[in-house]
Amino acid sequence: MAKITIIGAGSWGLALGLLLNEKNNEVTLWCHKQEERDYLLTYRENKRCLPAIKIPFDIQITSDLEEAVTDKDVIVIAIPSTVIRSVMKQIKPYLNEKTIIVNVAKGIENETLLTLSKVISQEVNNDVVILSGPSHAEEVARHMPTTVVVSSANMDSAIIVQDLFMTDYFRVYTNPDLIGVEIGGALKNVIAIAAGAIDGLGYGDNTKAALMTRGIAEISRLGVAMGGDISTLSGLAGFGDLIVTCTSGHSRNRRVGELIAQGMELDVAMKKINMVVEGVQTAKASYHLSKQYDIEMPIIEGIYYGLFEGASVRDVIEQLMTRDKKMEGIK
């Protein structure tokens, strides 16, 4: 039995906490706010994120970071990518050097353009494992068969995490390509915003298939330029995650794109969803990474201009469709 803390009691953190609890681990959920902790202790349910999913009484719930982190075998980071660095700074004084950090957030730090494993490693010296893949919390919490991948600079730790999370409904693969796993997981959220815009405009399957295949080509270009393996981007952490995020009703990134295409302003759409939409901030980071690595990423560029520079969705699509002719391919 492992002692595990989940940092973040949103839908994904809670779903993974439930899974680990079912495997007879000692699980603690950490909430950022005292009132959130009190609510979960009272109702044993996150009615906003995972309605009708009860939190067992043997899962501890706290808002005390020292209590949550001290003497734990594994810390699972399930908070927005934008706050990971600041939370890791707060966690550091209480960490055991042998504690494994498992990050399940997906994104790129805008200020530095670093992947999240690098952000975490700049703040603590512990082994960092990334868990990624096509995995909506709403389905995992209901034991729907799901497959994901784990990666790390130390694959011994990745194998420990693989064994920790593996169940008969949650299958975990290992992959040593840390860059590919992280870039695939982060950038699929950006492409999913465009998929939602396609839905919002009432376009059909042809349009979405074009977006997803050309989208994974752009993600692959950047992933390879940054040192990743192209085969990773065609696997669970790449195309697999892209499929589920572009097509699912659970996808917040797809939903925000849909609302924007229907005429809603970005800030209003974000408030309406009222949950973290990682792809919006990642759109900025991925656009700037494309310039840093001199990679042609016209879809990412169009999404960036649509979100932050006032370009209309229809104009972006027209510009993409009327680009100079070329051969199909990743390069």
Short mmCIF file of C-alpha atoms in Angstrom, two decimals:
data_model
loop_
_atom_site.label_atom_id
_atom_site.label_comp_id
_atom_site.label_asym_id
_atom_site.label_seq_id
_atom_site.Cartn_x
_atom_site.Cartn_y
_atom_site.Cartn_z
CA MET A 1 0.00 0.00 0.00
CA ALA A 2 1.36 3.39 -1.04
CA LYS A 3 0.76 6.74 0.61
CA ILE A 4 -0.47 9.04 -2.14
CA THR A 5 -1.63 12.65 -2.24
CA ILE A 6 -3.57 14.18 -5.10
CA ILE A 7 -2.83 17.90 -5.40
CA GLY A 8 -6.10 19.22 -6.80
CA ALA A 9 -9.63 17.95 -6.18
CA GLY A 10 -11.12 18.69 -9.59
CA SER A 11 -12.53 16.08 -11.93
CA TRP A 12 -9.24 14.46 -12.98
CA GLY A 13 -7.62 14.53 -9.57
CA LEU A 14 -10.73 13.06 -8.01
CA ALA A 15 -11.10 10.33 -10.65
CA LEU A 16 -7.49 9.23 -10.14
CA GLY A 17 -7.87 9.42 -6.37
CA LEU A 18 -10.86 7.09 -6.57
CA LEU A 19 -8.90 4.65 -8.75
CA LEU A 20 -5.94 4.61 -6.37
CA ASN A 21 -8.25 4.22 -3.38
CA GLU A 22 -9.87 1.19 -5.01
CA LYS A 23 -6.41 -0.38 -5.14
CA ASN A 24 -6.14 -0.09 -1.35
CA ASN A 25 -3.71 2.80 -1.29
CA GLU A 26 -3.81 5.47 1.40
CA VAL A 27 -5.15 8.47 -0.54
CA THR A 28 -5.33 12.13 0.46
CA LEU A 29 -7.00 14.87 -1.61
CA TRP A 30 -5.59 18.36 -1.25
CA CYS A 31 -7.90 21.31 -1.92
CA HIS A 32 -6.57 24.81 -2.53
CA LYS A 33 -9.34 26.51 -0.55
CA GLN A 34 -10.65 25.76 2.93
CA GLU A 35 -14.25 26.20 1.75
CA GLU A 36 -13.70 23.61 -0.99
CA ARG A 37 -12.39 21.19 1.61
CA ASP A 38 -15.37 21.83 3.86
CA TYR A 39 -17.79 21.29 0.99
CA LEU A 40 -16.22 17.96 0.01
CA LEU A 41 -16.13 16.80 3.62
CA THR A 42 -19.81 17.66 4.00
CA TYR A 43 -21.17 16.20 0.76
CA ARG A 44 -18.38 13.68 -0.16
CA GLU A 45 -18.99 14.66 -3.80
CA ASN A 46 -17.76 17.27 -6.28
CA LYS A 47 -21.16 18.14 -7.73
CA ARG A 48 -19.74 20.59 -10.25
CA CYS A 49 -16.99 18.41 -11.72
CA LEU A 50 -18.10 14.81 -11.09
CA PRO A 51 -21.75 14.77 -10.05
CA ALA A 52 -23.14 11.56 -8.55
CA ILE A 53 -19.65 10.15 -7.88
CA LYS A 54 -19.23 9.70 -4.13
CA ILE A 55 -15.88 10.11 -2.36
CA PRO A 56 -15.26 7.18 0.01
CA PHE A 57 -14.82 8.06 3.68
CA ASP A 58 -11.36 6.49 3.79
CA ILE A 59 -10.04 9.15 1.38
CA GLN A 60 -8.63 11.98 3.47
CA ILE A 61 -9.42 15.57 2.42
CA THR A 62 -7.29 18.51 3.52
CA SER A 63 -6.33 22.07 2.58
CA ASP A 64 -3.12 21.90 4.64
CA LEU A 65 -0.23 21.50 2.20
CA GLU A 66 2.27 20.31 4.81
CA GLU A 67 -0.14 17.63 6.01
CA ALA A 68 -0.86 16.60 2.43
CA VAL A 69 2.74 16.26 1.27
CA THR A 70 4.78 15.08 4.27
CA ASP A 71 5.91 11.41 4.22
CA LYS A 72 4.12 10.49 0.99
CA ASP A 73 5.37 7.94 -1.54
CA VAL A 74 3.72 9.61 -4.55
CA ILE A 75 2.36 13.11 -5.18
CA VAL A 76 -0.04 13.45 -8.12
CA ILE A 77 -0.18 16.96 -9.59
CA ALA A 78 -3.71 17.57 -10.92
CA ILE A 79 -3.95 21.36 -10.99
CA PRO A 80 -3.92 23.91 -13.85
CA SER A 81 -0.59 24.16 -15.64
CA THR A 82 -0.47 27.91 -14.96
CA VAL A 83 -0.05 27.39 -11.19
CA ILE A 84 2.22 24.34 -11.16
CA ARG A 85 5.45 26.27 -10.61
CA SER A 86 4.07 28.27 -7.68
CA VAL A 87 2.56 25.19 -6.02
CA MET A 88 5.79 23.22 -6.44
CA LYS A 89 7.65 26.02 -4.66
CA GLN A 90 5.22 25.64 -1.75
CA ILE A 91 5.48 21.83 -1.76
CA LYS A 92 9.28 21.66 -1.82
CA PRO A 93 9.96 22.13 1.93
CA TYR A 94 7.79 19.12 2.83
CA LEU A 95 8.91 16.69 0.12
CA ASN A 96 10.83 13.51 0.84
CA GLU A 97 13.63 13.16 -1.72
CA LYS A 98 12.36 9.69 -2.72
CA THR A 99 8.78 10.83 -3.35
CA ILE A 100 7.76 10.38 -6.99
CA ILE A 101 5.94 13.31 -8.61
CA VAL A 102 3.26 12.29 -11.13
CA ASN A 103 2.04 15.16 -13.28
CA VAL A 104 -1.32 14.71 -15.02
CA ALA A 105 -1.80 18.33 -16.15
CA LYS A 106 -1.26 19.13 -19.83
CA GLY A 107 0.23 22.38 -21.00
CA ILE A 108 3.27 24.55 -21.69
CA GLU A 109 4.45 27.30 -19.34
CA ASN A 110 3.86 30.54 -21.25
CA GLU A 111 6.60 32.57 -19.57
CA THR A 112 9.39 30.08 -20.34
CA LEU A 113 7.89 27.84 -23.09
CA LEU A 114 8.99 24.85 -20.99
CA THR A 115 7.15 21.54 -20.76
CA LEU A 116 5.66 20.84 -17.34
CA SER A 117 8.16 18.13 -16.39
CA LYS A 118 10.93 20.71 -16.86
CA VAL A 119 9.01 23.29 -14.84
CA ILE A 120 8.63 20.82 -11.97
CA SER A 121 12.26 19.69 -12.21
CA GLN A 122 13.43 23.29 -11.92
CA GLU A 123 11.70 23.51 -8.54
CA VAL A 124 12.31 20.06 -6.98
CA ASN A 125 14.87 17.28 -7.39
CA ASN A 126 12.41 14.39 -7.30
CA ASP A 127 11.73 11.99 -10.17
CA VAL A 128 8.90 13.32 -12.35
CA VAL A 129 6.55 11.01 -14.24
CA ILE A 130 4.08 12.29 -16.84
CA LEU A 131 0.74 10.48 -17.23
CA SER A 132 -1.09 11.36 -20.44
CA GLY A 133 -3.45 9.99 -23.07
CA PRO A 134 -7.12 9.89 -24.08
CA SER A 135 -8.76 9.85 -20.67
CA HIS A 136 -11.79 11.89 -19.68
CA ALA A 137 -12.24 11.89 -15.90
CA GLU A 138 -15.99 11.42 -16.26
CA GLU A 139 -15.41 8.05 -17.94
CA VAL A 140 -12.54 6.85 -15.75
CA ALA A 141 -14.64 7.53 -12.63
CA ARG A 142 -17.32 5.26 -14.11
CA HIS A 143 -14.82 2.48 -14.90
CA MET A 144 -15.06 2.81 -18.68
CA PRO A 145 -12.06 1.08 -20.34
CA THR A 146 -9.27 3.62 -20.81
CA THR A 147 -5.65 3.47 -21.95
CA VAL A 148 -2.92 5.99 -21.13
CA VAL A 149 0.86 6.27 -21.22
CA VAL A 150 3.48 7.22 -18.63
CA SER A 151 6.89 8.68 -19.36
CA SER A 152 9.85 9.90 -17.34
CA ALA A 153 13.53 10.73 -17.51
CA ASN A 154 13.83 7.81 -15.06
CA MET A 155 11.89 4.91 -16.55
CA ASP A 156 12.23 2.89 -13.33
CA SER A 157 9.92 5.45 -11.74
CA ALA A 158 7.61 5.29 -14.75
CA ILE A 159 7.27 1.53 -14.28
CA ILE A 160 6.45 2.03 -10.58
CA VAL A 161 3.69 4.46 -11.60
CA GLN A 162 2.49 2.07 -14.32
CA ASP A 163 2.01 -0.65 -11.70
CA LEU A 164 0.41 1.80 -9.28
CA PHE A 165 -2.32 2.92 -11.67
CA MET A 166 -2.96 -0.24 -13.71
CA THR A 167 -6.43 -1.81 -13.27
CA ASP A 168 -8.79 -3.94 -15.33
CA TYR A 169 -10.35 -0.75 -16.73
CA PHE A 170 -7.31 1.58 -16.74
CA ARG A 171 -4.46 0.22 -18.86
CA VAL A 172 -1.10 2.01 -18.62
CA TYR A 173 1.71 1.79 -21.18
CA THR A 174 5.25 3.14 -20.76
CA ASN A 175 7.01 5.33 -23.31
CA PRO A 176 10.52 6.78 -22.83
CA ASP A 177 9.80 9.73 -25.17
CA LEU A 178 9.07 12.39 -22.55
CA ILE A 179 9.07 15.30 -25.01
CA GLY A 180 6.70 13.58 -27.43
CA VAL A 181 4.28 12.59 -24.67
CA GLU A 182 4.15 16.12 -23.25
CA ILE A 183 3.90 17.97 -26.57
CA GLY A 184 1.15 15.64 -27.78
CA GLY A 185 -0.84 16.10 -24.57
CA ALA A 186 -0.47 19.88 -24.53
CA LEU A 187 -1.10 20.78 -28.17
CA LYS A 188 -4.09 18.52 -28.72
CA ASN A 189 -6.03 20.93 -26.50
CA VAL A 190 -5.31 23.75 -28.94
CA ILE A 191 -6.49 21.76 -31.96
CA ALA A 192 -9.61 20.80 -30.00
CA ILE A 193 -10.58 24.49 -29.79
CA ALA A 194 -10.64 24.54 -33.58
CA ALA A 195 -12.67 21.32 -33.61
CA GLY A 196 -15.25 23.04 -31.45
CA ALA A 197 -15.31 26.00 -33.81
CA ILE A 198 -16.10 23.59 -36.64
CA ASP A 199 -19.02 22.26 -34.61
CA GLY A 200 -20.15 25.79 -33.82
CA LEU A 201 -20.27 26.72 -37.49
CA GLY A 202 -22.23 23.59 -38.34
CA TYR A 203 -19.53 22.06 -40.55
CA GLY A 204 -19.38 18.30 -40.87
CA ASP A 205 -17.21 15.23 -40.57
CA ASN A 206 -15.07 16.07 -43.62
CA THR A 207 -13.95 19.34 -42.05
CA LYS A 208 -13.17 17.83 -38.68
CA ALA A 209 -11.25 14.93 -40.24
CA ALA A 210 -9.16 17.44 -42.18
CA LEU A 211 -8.48 19.45 -39.04
CA MET A 212 -7.44 16.44 -36.97
CA THR A 213 -5.11 14.92 -39.56
CA ARG A 214 -3.45 18.21 -40.46
CA GLY A 215 -3.45 19.15 -36.78
CA ILE A 216 -1.48 16.07 -35.79
CA ALA A 217 0.94 16.86 -38.62
CA GLU A 218 1.63 20.25 -37.02
CA ILE A 219 1.96 18.75 -33.54
CA SER A 220 4.36 16.14 -34.95
CA ARG A 221 6.52 18.76 -36.66
CA LEU A 222 7.01 20.64 -33.43
CA GLY A 223 7.44 17.50 -31.33
CA VAL A 224 10.18 16.17 -33.61
CA ALA A 225 11.90 19.58 -33.77
CA MET A 226 12.01 19.60 -29.97
CA GLY A 227 13.53 16.11 -29.86
CA GLY A 228 10.46 13.89 -29.70
CA ASP A 229 9.77 10.67 -31.62
CA ILE A 230 7.19 10.87 -34.39
CA SER A 231 5.79 7.45 -33.43
CA THR A 232 4.76 8.88 -30.05
CA LEU A 233 2.60 11.49 -31.76
CA SER A 234 0.72 8.76 -33.65
CA GLY A 235 0.09 6.89 -30.38
CA LEU A 236 -2.02 7.38 -27.27
CA ALA A 237 -0.35 10.61 -26.14
CA GLY A 238 -0.68 12.15 -29.58
CA PHE A 239 -3.39 11.16 -32.03
CA GLY A 240 -5.26 9.12 -29.43
CA ASP A 241 -5.65 12.11 -27.12
CA LEU A 242 -6.43 14.37 -30.08
CA ILE A 243 -9.33 12.14 -31.18
CA VAL A 244 -11.03 12.11 -27.80
CA THR A 245 -10.56 15.82 -27.15
CA CYS A 246 -11.79 16.91 -30.59
CA THR A 247 -14.90 14.72 -30.61
CA SER A 248 -16.15 14.41 -27.05
CA GLY A 249 -18.95 16.28 -25.34
CA HIS A 250 -16.81 16.16 -22.18
CA SER A 251 -14.09 18.31 -23.80
CA ARG A 252 -13.93 21.85 -22.39
CA ASN A 253 -11.46 22.88 -25.09
CA ARG A 254 -13.82 21.76 -27.84
CA ARG A 255 -16.70 23.49 -26.08
CA VAL A 256 -14.95 26.86 -25.80
CA GLY A 257 -14.23 26.79 -29.53
CA GLU A 258 -17.86 25.97 -30.25
CA LEU A 259 -19.10 28.91 -28.14
CA ILE A 260 -16.66 31.34 -29.77
CA ALA A 261 -17.72 30.26 -33.26
CA GLN A 262 -21.33 30.90 -32.24
CA GLY A 263 -20.44 34.50 -31.45
CA MET A 264 -19.48 34.46 -27.78
CA GLU A 265 -16.44 36.43 -26.59
CA LEU A 266 -13.56 34.35 -25.20
CA ASP A 267 -13.83 35.63 -21.63
CA VAL A 268 -17.60 35.06 -21.60
CA ALA A 269 -17.16 31.53 -22.97
CA MET A 270 -14.57 30.74 -20.29
CA LYS A 271 -16.90 31.96 -17.56
CA LYS A 272 -19.75 29.91 -18.97
CA ILE A 273 -17.68 26.71 -18.90
CA ASN A 274 -16.48 27.61 -15.37
CA MET A 275 -13.66 25.04 -15.43
CA VAL A 276 -10.04 25.08 -16.57
CA VAL A 277 -9.60 25.25 -20.37
CA GLU A 278 -5.89 24.52 -20.83
CA GLY A 279 -5.87 24.96 -24.60
CA VAL A 280 -6.41 28.71 -24.47
CA GLN A 281 -3.11 29.47 -22.74
CA THR A 282 -1.36 26.66 -24.61
CA ALA A 283 -2.38 28.32 -27.88
CA LYS A 284 -0.10 31.23 -26.97
CA ALA A 285 2.79 29.00 -25.98
CA SER A 286 2.52 26.75 -29.03
CA TYR A 287 2.36 29.75 -31.38
CA HIS A 288 5.55 31.16 -29.85
CA LEU A 289 7.24 27.73 -29.92
CA SER A 290 6.48 27.48 -33.65
CA LYS A 291 8.34 30.76 -34.15
CA GLN A 292 11.20 29.72 -31.87
CA TYR A 293 11.75 26.47 -33.78
CA ASP A 294 10.85 27.99 -37.17
CA ILE A 295 8.12 25.38 -37.75
CA GLU A 296 5.20 25.93 -40.13
CA MET A 297 2.03 25.54 -38.05
CA PRO A 298 -0.78 27.37 -39.89
CA ILE A 299 -3.63 25.85 -37.87
CA ILE A 300 -2.00 26.78 -34.56
CA GLU A 301 -1.31 30.24 -35.95
CA GLY A 302 -4.93 30.63 -37.05
CA ILE A 303 -6.20 29.59 -33.62
CA TYR A 304 -3.84 32.07 -31.97
CA TYR A 305 -5.06 34.92 -34.18
CA GLY A 306 -8.67 33.90 -33.63
CA LEU A 307 -8.34 33.84 -29.85
CA PHE A 308 -6.06 36.82 -29.24
CA GLU A 309 -5.93 39.03 -32.35
CA GLY A 310 -9.60 39.31 -33.27
CA ALA A 311 -9.58 37.19 -36.44
CA SER A 312 -12.95 35.67 -37.32
CA VAL A 313 -13.29 31.90 -37.39
CA ARG A 314 -14.60 31.93 -40.96
CA ASP A 315 -11.70 34.08 -42.15
CA VAL A 316 -9.17 31.75 -40.50
CA ILE A 317 -10.74 28.71 -42.20
CA GLU A 318 -10.78 30.49 -45.57
CA GLN A 319 -7.10 31.38 -45.22
CA LEU A 320 -6.23 27.78 -44.36
CA MET A 321 -8.20 26.42 -47.32
CA THR A 322 -6.66 28.84 -49.82
CA ARG A 323 -3.00 28.44 -48.87
CA ASP A 324 -0.51 27.59 -51.60
CA LYS A 325 -0.83 24.02 -52.85
CA LYS A 326 1.65 21.45 -51.54
CA MET A 327 2.27 17.73 -51.08
CA GLU A 328 0.74 16.04 -48.05
CA GLY A 329 3.17 15.10 -45.31
CA ILE A 330 4.52 15.93 -41.90
CA LYS A 331 7.40 18.07 -43.16
#
